[in-house]
Tab-separated table of C-alpha atoms in Angstrom:
chain	number	residue	atom	x	y	z
R	1	UNK	CA	9.988	5.490	-33.292
R	2	UNK	CA	8.599	1.996	-33.807
R	3	UNK	CA	5.188	1.649	-35.463
R	4	UNK	CA	3.667	-1.836	-35.824
R	5	UNK	CA	0.196	-3.354	-36.106
R	6	UNK	CA	-1.683	-6.652	-35.972
R	7	UNK	CA	-5.196	-7.970	-36.534
R	8	UNK	CA	-7.117	-9.963	-33.968
R	9	UNK	CA	-8.641	-13.351	-34.873
R	10	UNK	CA	-12.329	-14.178	-35.159
R	11	UNK	CA	-14.079	-16.072	-32.389
R	12	UNK	CA	-14.020	-19.322	-34.379
R	13	UNK	CA	-10.213	-19.141	-34.637
R	14	UNK	CA	-9.819	-18.874	-30.882
R	15	UNK	CA	-10.629	-22.565	-30.325
R	16	UNK	CA	-8.374	-24.490	-32.739
R	17	UNK	CA	-9.402	-28.132	-33.334
R	18	UNK	CA	-12.549	-27.590	-31.237
R	19	UNK	CA	-16.145	-26.772	-31.965
R	20	UNK	CA	-16.945	-23.029	-31.771
R	21	UNK	CA	-18.967	-22.037	-28.718
R	22	UNK	CA	-20.673	-18.861	-27.570
R	23	UNK	CA	-19.438	-17.954	-24.111
R	24	UNK	CA	-19.575	-20.328	-21.174
R	25	UNK	CA	-16.685	-22.471	-19.878
R	26	UNK	CA	-13.934	-22.545	-22.455
R	27	UNK	CA	-15.848	-20.317	-24.865
R	28	UNK	CA	-15.351	-16.874	-26.277
R	29	UNK	CA	-16.050	-14.022	-26.140
R	30	UNK	CA	-15.560	-13.377	-22.452
R	31	UNK	CA	-18.036	-10.485	-22.647
R	32	UNK	CA	-20.906	-10.759	-25.126
R	33	UNK	CA	-21.881	-7.640	-27.065
R	34	UNK	CA	-18.799	-5.853	-25.771
R	35	UNK	CA	-18.694	-3.388	-28.673
R	36	UNK	CA	-22.296	-2.327	-28.068
R	37	UNK	CA	-21.578	-1.984	-24.354
R	38	UNK	CA	-18.523	0.204	-24.946
R	39	UNK	CA	-20.362	2.338	-27.510
R	40	UNK	CA	-23.483	2.760	-25.351
R	41	UNK	CA	-25.072	6.169	-24.822
R	42	UNK	CA	-23.112	8.659	-22.754
R	43	UNK	CA	-23.559	8.558	-19.022
R	44	UNK	CA	-21.533	7.925	-15.864
R	45	UNK	CA	-18.771	5.404	-16.676
R	46	UNK	CA	-19.190	1.855	-15.408
R	47	UNK	CA	-17.296	1.282	-12.179
R	48	UNK	CA	-17.669	-2.510	-12.171
R	49	UNK	CA	-18.548	-5.175	-14.721
R	50	UNK	CA	-17.263	-5.863	-18.251
R	51	UNK	CA	-15.937	-2.374	-19.046
R	52	UNK	CA	-13.411	-1.901	-16.188
R	53	UNK	CA	-12.478	-5.596	-16.449
R	54	UNK	CA	-11.763	-5.147	-20.159
R	55	UNK	CA	-9.628	-2.081	-19.471
R	56	UNK	CA	-7.663	-3.803	-16.694
R	57	UNK	CA	-7.005	-6.813	-18.942
R	58	UNK	CA	-5.867	-4.629	-21.827
R	59	UNK	CA	-3.535	-2.697	-19.499
R	60	UNK	CA	-2.087	-5.958	-18.163
R	61	UNK	CA	-1.323	-7.427	-21.599
R	62	UNK	CA	0.220	-4.182	-22.817
R	63	UNK	CA	3.337	-5.580	-21.113
R	64	UNK	CA	3.524	-8.344	-23.747
R	65	UNK	CA	6.707	-8.537	-25.785
R	66	UNK	CA	10.333	-9.625	-25.705
R	67	UNK	CA	13.590	-7.714	-25.756
R	68	UNK	CA	11.867	-4.444	-24.766
R	69	UNK	CA	9.758	-4.572	-27.946
R	70	UNK	CA	5.957	-4.472	-27.738
R	71	UNK	CA	3.767	-7.225	-29.151
R	72	UNK	CA	0.577	-5.991	-30.850
R	73	UNK	CA	-0.274	-9.563	-31.891
R	74	UNK	CA	-0.721	-10.672	-28.289
R	75	UNK	CA	-2.769	-7.602	-27.378
R	76	UNK	CA	-4.978	-8.117	-30.459
R	77	UNK	CA	-5.473	-11.792	-29.543
R	78	UNK	CA	-6.471	-11.012	-25.941
R	79	UNK	CA	-8.859	-8.254	-26.972
R	80	UNK	CA	-10.518	-10.612	-29.476
R	81	UNK	CA	-11.047	-13.111	-26.683
R	82	UNK	CA	-12.653	-10.430	-24.535
R	83	UNK	CA	-15.114	-9.496	-27.264
R	84	UNK	CA	-13.469	-7.229	-29.869
R	85	UNK	CA	-13.479	-9.819	-32.645
R	86	UNK	CA	-11.114	-9.154	-35.574
R	87	UNK	CA	-9.909	-5.922	-34.005
R	88	UNK	CA	-7.075	-3.829	-35.394
R	89	UNK	CA	-4.229	-3.189	-32.965
R	90	UNK	CA	-1.446	-0.666	-33.551
R	91	UNK	CA	1.497	0.101	-31.274
R	92	UNK	CA	3.702	3.198	-31.155
R	93	UNK	CA	6.982	2.932	-29.249
R	94	UNK	CA	9.657	5.514	-28.554
R	95	UNK	CA	12.823	4.908	-26.588
R	96	UNK	CA	15.542	7.409	-25.651
R	97	UNK	CA	17.555	5.948	-22.785
R	98	UNK	CA	19.475	9.130	-21.962
R	99	UNK	CA	16.149	10.945	-21.470
R	100	UNK	CA	14.538	8.100	-19.481
R	101	UNK	CA	11.953	7.624	-22.234
R	102	UNK	CA	10.508	4.121	-22.619
R	103	UNK	CA	7.066	4.897	-24.025
R	104	UNK	CA	4.629	2.453	-25.619
R	105	UNK	CA	0.990	3.029	-26.554
R	106	UNK	CA	-1.494	0.587	-28.125
R	107	UNK	CA	-4.557	1.573	-30.152
R	108	UNK	CA	-7.219	-1.158	-30.326
R	109	UNK	CA	-10.101	-0.582	-32.765
R	110	UNK	CA	-13.084	-2.893	-33.287
R	111	UNK	CA	-13.688	-4.187	-36.815
R	112	UNK	CA	-16.675	-1.863	-37.368
R	113	UNK	CA	-14.592	1.136	-36.202
R	114	UNK	CA	-17.079	2.196	-33.533
R	115	UNK	CA	-14.790	1.895	-30.492
R	116	UNK	CA	-11.113	2.637	-29.848
R	117	UNK	CA	-9.122	1.829	-26.704
R	118	UNK	CA	-5.865	3.732	-26.142
R	119	UNK	CA	-3.730	1.708	-23.739
R	120	UNK	CA	-0.348	2.786	-22.364
R	121	UNK	CA	2.210	0.215	-21.222
R	122	UNK	CA	3.482	0.554	-17.673
R	123	UNK	CA	6.863	0.120	-16.035
R	124	UNK	CA	8.670	-2.917	-17.414
R	125	UNK	CA	9.917	-4.887	-14.358
R	126	UNK	CA	13.267	-5.766	-15.989
R	127	UNK	CA	13.816	-2.395	-17.695
R	128	UNK	CA	16.035	0.010	-15.755
R	129	UNK	CA	15.147	2.981	-18.020
R	130	UNK	CA	11.445	2.413	-17.390
R	131	UNK	CA	12.117	2.275	-13.645
R	132	UNK	CA	14.224	5.453	-13.749
R	133	UNK	CA	11.276	7.159	-15.447
R	134	UNK	CA	9.247	6.558	-12.282
R	135	UNK	CA	12.078	7.985	-10.175
R	136	UNK	CA	12.407	11.179	-12.231
R	137	UNK	CA	10.617	13.598	-9.906
R	138	UNK	CA	11.935	16.937	-11.189
R	139	UNK	CA	8.816	18.988	-12.026
R	140	UNK	CA	8.201	20.066	-15.603
R	141	UNK	CA	5.616	22.569	-16.840
R	142	UNK	CA	2.570	21.006	-18.451
R	143	UNK	CA	2.007	22.432	-21.935
R	144	UNK	CA	-1.749	23.022	-21.529
R	145	UNK	CA	-3.434	25.607	-19.352
R	146	UNK	CA	-6.037	24.814	-16.710
R	147	UNK	CA	-8.097	27.841	-15.709
R	148	UNK	CA	-5.445	30.057	-17.320
R	149	UNK	CA	-2.569	28.704	-15.216
R	150	UNK	CA	0.361	26.453	-16.059
R	151	UNK	CA	1.062	23.636	-13.647
R	152	UNK	CA	3.987	21.430	-12.620
R	153	UNK	CA	3.774	17.666	-13.156
R	154	UNK	CA	6.067	14.646	-12.843
R	155	UNK	CA	8.668	15.129	-15.582
R	156	UNK	CA	9.195	11.452	-16.390
R	157	UNK	CA	5.500	10.676	-16.824
R	158	UNK	CA	4.847	13.741	-18.953
R	159	UNK	CA	7.914	13.213	-21.160
R	160	UNK	CA	6.871	9.626	-21.885
R	161	UNK	CA	3.311	10.637	-22.743
R	162	UNK	CA	4.567	13.330	-25.125
R	163	UNK	CA	6.914	10.912	-26.902
R	164	UNK	CA	4.066	9.212	-28.776
R	165	UNK	CA	1.305	11.825	-28.510
R	166	UNK	CA	1.361	13.276	-32.017
R	167	UNK	CA	1.261	9.922	-33.836
R	168	UNK	CA	-1.541	8.804	-31.508
R	169	UNK	CA	-3.545	11.953	-32.221
R	170	UNK	CA	-3.124	11.521	-35.978
R	171	UNK	CA	-4.444	7.961	-35.714
R	172	UNK	CA	-7.336	8.990	-33.433
R	173	UNK	CA	-8.384	11.795	-35.781
R	174	UNK	CA	-8.527	9.249	-38.631
R	175	UNK	CA	-10.555	6.908	-36.418
R	176	UNK	CA	-12.975	9.756	-35.676
R	177	UNK	CA	-13.595	10.020	-39.438
R	178	UNK	CA	-14.251	6.271	-39.741
R	179	UNK	CA	-10.814	5.298	-41.035
R	180	UNK	CA	-8.818	2.340	-39.760
R	181	UNK	CA	-5.925	2.587	-37.304
R	182	UNK	CA	-4.294	-0.017	-39.574
R	183	UNK	CA	-2.283	2.130	-42.032
R	184	UNK	CA	-2.584	-0.476	-44.796
R	185	UNK	CA	-6.386	-0.487	-44.683
R	186	UNK	CA	-8.018	2.230	-46.797
R	187	UNK	CA	-11.502	3.714	-46.944
R	188	UNK	CA	-14.140	4.889	-44.487
R	189	UNK	CA	-16.585	2.673	-42.603
R	190	UNK	CA	-19.724	3.743	-40.744
R	191	UNK	CA	-20.029	7.077	-38.977
R	192	UNK	CA	-16.623	6.924	-37.340
R	193	UNK	CA	-15.478	6.368	-33.780
R	194	UNK	CA	-18.353	6.571	-31.327
R	195	UNK	CA	-16.424	5.985	-28.104
R	196	UNK	CA	-12.830	6.361	-26.933
R	197	UNK	CA	-11.415	4.842	-23.756
R	198	UNK	CA	-7.944	5.463	-22.313
R	199	UNK	CA	-6.310	3.073	-19.872
R	200	UNK	CA	-3.031	1.937	-18.370
R	201	UNK	CA	-1.368	0.318	-15.365
R	202	UNK	CA	1.400	1.896	-13.248
R	203	UNK	CA	3.456	4.284	-15.438
R	204	UNK	CA	0.883	3.533	-18.150
R	205	UNK	CA	-1.866	4.804	-15.860
R	206	UNK	CA	0.049	8.050	-15.311
R	207	UNK	CA	0.398	8.558	-19.066
R	208	UNK	CA	-3.286	7.720	-19.572
R	209	UNK	CA	-4.332	10.330	-17.010
R	210	UNK	CA	-2.072	12.983	-18.545
R	211	UNK	CA	-3.408	12.186	-22.005
R	212	UNK	CA	-6.883	12.693	-20.571
R	213	UNK	CA	-5.803	16.140	-19.364
R	214	UNK	CA	-4.383	17.051	-22.785
R	215	UNK	CA	-7.394	15.716	-24.701
R	216	UNK	CA	-9.865	17.520	-22.495
R	217	UNK	CA	-8.219	20.928	-22.596
R	218	UNK	CA	-6.575	21.269	-26.033
R	219	UNK	CA	-9.077	23.072	-28.297
R	220	UNK	CA	-7.600	21.533	-31.450
R	221	UNK	CA	-8.456	18.026	-30.157
R	222	UNK	CA	-12.219	18.597	-29.722
R	223	UNK	CA	-13.156	16.176	-32.529
R	224	UNK	CA	-11.506	13.352	-30.580
R	225	UNK	CA	-12.153	14.614	-27.041
R	226	UNK	CA	-15.929	14.719	-27.471
R	227	UNK	CA	-15.844	10.938	-27.987
R	228	UNK	CA	-13.902	10.263	-24.764
R	229	UNK	CA	-16.092	8.145	-22.471
R	230	UNK	CA	-13.670	7.437	-19.615
R	231	UNK	CA	-10.091	7.068	-18.434
R	232	UNK	CA	-9.413	3.928	-16.351
R	233	UNK	CA	-6.117	3.664	-14.477
R	234	UNK	CA	-4.793	0.850	-12.285
R	235	UNK	CA	-2.049	1.291	-9.697
R	236	UNK	CA	-1.445	4.824	-11.002
R	237	UNK	CA	1.183	6.988	-9.261
R	238	UNK	CA	0.479	10.617	-8.387
R	239	UNK	CA	1.069	13.156	-11.171
R	240	UNK	CA	1.363	16.642	-9.692
R	241	UNK	CA	0.848	18.890	-6.715
R	242	UNK	CA	-2.360	19.852	-4.885
R	243	UNK	CA	-2.915	22.936	-7.071
R	244	UNK	CA	-2.707	20.831	-10.234
R	245	UNK	CA	-5.141	18.282	-8.762
R	246	UNK	CA	-7.588	21.022	-7.759
R	247	UNK	CA	-7.392	22.595	-11.223
R	248	UNK	CA	-8.095	19.224	-12.878
R	249	UNK	CA	-11.086	18.632	-10.611
R	250	UNK	CA	-12.517	22.092	-11.283
R	251	UNK	CA	-11.817	22.345	-15.022
R	252	UNK	CA	-14.479	21.621	-17.641
R	253	UNK	CA	-14.256	20.703	-21.310
R	254	UNK	CA	-15.792	22.694	-24.172
R	255	UNK	CA	-19.177	21.118	-23.376
R	256	UNK	CA	-19.034	22.155	-19.729
R	257	UNK	CA	-18.456	18.629	-18.367
R	258	UNK	CA	-16.055	17.862	-15.502
R	259	UNK	CA	-14.296	15.074	-17.399
R	260	UNK	CA	-11.256	14.773	-15.141
R	261	UNK	CA	-13.381	14.849	-11.994
R	262	UNK	CA	-16.126	12.455	-13.099
R	263	UNK	CA	-14.698	10.273	-15.891
R	264	UNK	CA	-11.206	9.496	-14.647
R	265	UNK	CA	-11.399	6.356	-12.493
R	266	UNK	CA	-8.363	5.309	-10.418
R	267	UNK	CA	-8.287	1.754	-9.053
R	268	UNK	CA	-5.986	0.801	-6.159
R	269	UNK	CA	-5.503	-2.818	-5.100
R	270	UNK	CA	-5.147	-3.193	-1.327
R	271	UNK	CA	-1.614	-2.083	-0.303
R	272	UNK	CA	-0.222	-1.296	-3.746
R	273	UNK	CA	2.795	0.946	-3.117
R	274	UNK	CA	2.807	2.821	-6.435
R	275	UNK	CA	-0.376	4.942	-5.885
R	276	UNK	CA	1.399	6.394	-2.805
R	277	UNK	CA	4.366	7.594	-4.902
R	278	UNK	CA	6.294	9.835	-5.269
R	279	UNK	CA	7.016	9.964	-1.497
R	280	UNK	CA	6.360	13.195	0.388
R	281	UNK	CA	10.049	14.140	0.948
R	282	UNK	CA	10.417	14.905	-2.784
R	283	UNK	CA	7.434	17.281	-2.696
R	284	UNK	CA	3.661	17.335	-2.189
R	285	UNK	CA	1.594	15.371	-4.724
R	286	UNK	CA	-2.194	14.930	-4.736
R	287	UNK	CA	-4.773	12.755	-6.574
R	288	UNK	CA	-7.702	13.758	-8.769
R	289	UNK	CA	-10.559	11.806	-10.330
R	290	UNK	CA	-12.670	9.096	-8.709
R	291	UNK	CA	-10.823	6.649	-6.453
R	292	UNK	CA	-11.769	2.985	-5.985
R	293	UNK	CA	-9.936	0.906	-3.416
R	294	UNK	CA	-9.941	-2.888	-3.086
R	295	UNK	CA	-9.376	-4.184	0.443
R	296	UNK	CA	-8.834	-7.719	1.599
R	297	UNK	CA	-10.862	-8.472	4.767
R	298	UNK	CA	-8.972	-7.697	8.003
R	299	UNK	CA	-9.791	-6.837	11.595
R	300	UNK	CA	-8.757	-4.553	14.463
R	301	UNK	CA	-5.605	-6.431	15.449
R	302	UNK	CA	-4.159	-6.443	11.954
R	303	UNK	CA	-4.881	-2.737	11.504
R	304	UNK	CA	-3.161	-1.863	14.787
R	305	UNK	CA	-0.139	-4.004	13.886
R	306	UNK	CA	0.149	-2.273	10.512
R	307	UNK	CA	0.275	1.141	12.207
R	308	UNK	CA	2.872	-0.033	14.755
R	309	UNK	CA	5.020	-1.683	12.073
R	310	UNK	CA	5.051	1.441	9.895
R	311	UNK	CA	6.049	3.676	12.816
R	312	UNK	CA	8.845	1.312	13.902
R	313	UNK	CA	10.276	0.969	10.394
R	314	UNK	CA	10.247	4.745	9.933
R	315	UNK	CA	12.190	5.135	13.186
R	316	UNK	CA	14.981	2.687	12.291
R	317	UNK	CA	15.214	3.719	8.644
R	318	UNK	CA	15.903	7.469	8.910
R	319	UNK	CA	19.025	9.342	10.090
R	320	UNK	CA	18.715	11.220	13.394
R	321	UNK	CA	18.311	14.810	12.151
R	322	UNK	CA	15.940	13.796	9.364
R	323	UNK	CA	14.056	11.531	11.767
R	324	UNK	CA	13.332	14.332	14.235
R	325	UNK	CA	12.041	16.646	11.531
R	326	UNK	CA	10.053	13.890	9.866
R	327	UNK	CA	8.407	12.797	13.089
R	328	UNK	CA	7.389	16.363	13.917
R	329	UNK	CA	5.864	16.851	10.474
R	330	UNK	CA	4.108	13.484	10.429
R	331	UNK	CA	2.917	13.179	14.027
R	332	UNK	CA	-0.363	15.016	13.634
R	333	UNK	CA	-1.135	13.569	10.199
R	334	UNK	CA	-0.328	10.010	11.250
R	335	UNK	CA	-2.356	10.280	14.458
R	336	UNK	CA	-5.411	11.559	12.615
R	337	UNK	CA	-5.140	8.854	9.938
R	338	UNK	CA	-4.610	6.147	12.549
R	339	UNK	CA	-7.584	7.373	14.527
R	340	UNK	CA	-9.850	7.163	11.501
R	341	UNK	CA	-8.544	3.718	10.526
R	342	UNK	CA	-8.758	2.219	14.010
R	343	UNK	CA	-12.210	3.726	14.512
R	344	UNK	CA	-13.413	2.006	11.364
R	345	UNK	CA	-11.806	-1.279	12.367
R	346	UNK	CA	-13.283	-1.120	15.856
R	347	UNK	CA	-16.760	-1.432	14.385
R	348	UNK	CA	-15.933	-4.962	13.327
R	349	UNK	CA	-14.031	-6.912	10.660
R	350	UNK	CA	-13.745	-4.938	7.457
R	351	UNK	CA	-15.475	-6.462	4.461
R	352	UNK	CA	-13.335	-7.018	1.410
R	353	UNK	CA	-13.967	-5.837	-2.141
R	354	UNK	CA	-14.063	-2.579	-4.099
R	355	UNK	CA	-15.375	0.631	-2.565
R	356	UNK	CA	-15.369	4.198	-3.845
R	357	UNK	CA	-13.655	6.739	-1.601
R	358	UNK	CA	-16.005	9.714	-1.247
R	359	UNK	CA	-14.334	11.495	1.684
R	360	UNK	CA	-11.265	13.425	0.395
R	361	UNK	CA	-9.657	12.930	3.799
R	362	UNK	CA	-9.628	9.168	3.253
R	363	UNK	CA	-7.902	9.165	-0.148
R	364	UNK	CA	-4.997	6.745	-0.438
R	365	UNK	CA	-2.260	8.920	1.127
R	366	UNK	CA	1.049	9.964	-0.364
R	367	UNK	CA	3.878	8.004	1.261
R	368	UNK	CA	5.177	9.950	4.271
R	369	UNK	CA	8.822	8.880	4.122
R	370	UNK	CA	11.390	7.191	1.926
R	371	UNK	CA	11.322	4.247	4.347
R	372	UNK	CA	8.082	2.991	2.824
R	373	UNK	CA	9.713	2.748	-0.602
R	374	UNK	CA	13.135	1.543	0.502
R	375	UNK	CA	12.146	-0.822	3.337
R	376	UNK	CA	8.448	-1.560	3.779
R	377	UNK	CA	7.368	-2.352	0.211
R	378	UNK	CA	10.330	-4.670	-0.587
R	379	UNK	CA	9.886	-6.537	2.725
R	380	UNK	CA	6.188	-7.008	2.006
R	381	UNK	CA	7.000	-8.351	-1.474
R	382	UNK	CA	9.310	-11.061	-0.125
R	383	UNK	CA	7.070	-11.803	2.874
R	384	UNK	CA	4.202	-12.604	0.494
R	385	UNK	CA	6.268	-15.477	-0.927
R	386	UNK	CA	6.411	-17.364	2.394
R	387	UNK	CA	3.442	-18.967	4.116
R	388	UNK	CA	4.661	-18.004	7.595
R	389	UNK	CA	4.974	-14.284	6.773
R	390	UNK	CA	2.243	-13.891	4.155
R	391	UNK	CA	-0.241	-12.261	6.563
R	392	UNK	CA	2.127	-9.701	8.147
R	393	UNK	CA	0.255	-6.373	7.806
R	394	UNK	CA	2.768	-4.213	5.912
R	395	UNK	CA	1.467	-0.775	4.997
R	396	UNK	CA	2.680	-0.919	1.381
R	397	UNK	CA	3.609	-3.780	-0.919
R	398	UNK	CA	5.145	-4.184	-4.377
R	399	UNK	CA	3.330	-7.539	-4.512
R	400	UNK	CA	-0.059	-5.809	-4.634
R	401	UNK	CA	1.042	-3.754	-7.649
R	402	UNK	CA	0.914	-6.704	-10.056
R	403	UNK	CA	-1.553	-6.114	-12.940
R	404	UNK	CA	-2.987	-9.601	-12.488
R	405	UNK	CA	-4.476	-8.546	-9.135
R	406	UNK	CA	-6.504	-5.833	-10.852
R	407	UNK	CA	-7.698	-8.181	-13.609
R	408	UNK	CA	-8.861	-10.833	-11.139
R	409	UNK	CA	-10.423	-8.405	-8.651
R	410	UNK	CA	-12.447	-6.682	-11.402
R	411	UNK	CA	-13.662	-9.859	-13.143
R	412	UNK	CA	-17.487	-9.957	-13.084
R	413	UNK	CA	-19.076	-12.824	-11.204
R	414	UNK	CA	-19.502	-15.847	-13.475
R	415	UNK	CA	-17.164	-14.552	-16.189
R	416	UNK	CA	-14.472	-16.729	-17.722
R	417	UNK	CA	-10.863	-15.588	-17.891
R	418	UNK	CA	-9.120	-14.356	-21.024
R	419	UNK	CA	-8.041	-17.987	-21.528
R	420	UNK	CA	-11.551	-19.381	-21.250
R	421	UNK	CA	-11.104	-20.734	-17.721
R	422	UNK	CA	-13.877	-20.421	-15.149
R	423	UNK	CA	-12.870	-17.819	-12.560
């Protein structure tokens, strides 16, 4: 287990050799009064604005590091720029290659110890163990009960969340008492942690959601759980089956609140392939929480081409016996989904931007076949690199999974970037 920490700089240190400024082009913080905003009175979590943008940025920079080692200094620097001046940042990392464990979790605490952000790192693009974690689809029993029943979840995601859970909980319990997440800093400050946020991108989003489940339903964690304001995930894969999703949506915490139904926010950027995984042939998986989908503008022709392209690729990508069974299983589902999509498109060009999905029947669907993962998403990734093929309407794309897409799409109008550039 690796345990490291860093301290974020003050705003004046963020502009070396230049005059300090308050916001505006080239100035920091990106979000004024961010601590007060994060610690605000309880209510429905913000779905747009500084809070989700801050979470998306934190999740993106959780990938910082070299040689498969996390970098709390970079995360602390970025979070200072956003508005958590002189924050304390601690990282816990556990790696067991034979068990497909490549787990990293950052704790970011503001200098007055009012707010803590727990951020899980996602799948490292160059790390085969991290990628194999995503592919580990053998179910494993979740160690907490929902409505008196144990449920099956993705083994790789759950194993990675558990790898750092106990050290994280020890640090969060200290934060709840007003102690620092920095182990070298002693004493108590203020009334303790007022607000906790959990976030992550990709594999990190899966671990964040599972930690939300554990926090909400473990009685011994009430002192921390009652401070949980929201869980924000970006490009999060599916965690468990329909029964698990239904139990999460129905379950309440010790205060009677539907935390996992109302305070877990899943963001999906356009055709991101990962929220559709694992694919249906390995078993049924279902989402829970609130879903927000970002769509680029497109019209009827592009929607029809996307449907035709997906059907054709499925047909040439599956062996004969499997193809016949797959087509029989998918025919009704695909026709209904296509009908809804084409009906929407027929009303005119679709406007781009974020929209919450209220109809359960329109949730981002689980991938119907292995062809989407093996053929469609890789083709879309390479097509996006060429001007001539950039607009081909692939159903899924690895390109849309990049954390930078989520950061940019969630940036509030008029805000500067984490580098002080005008967006």
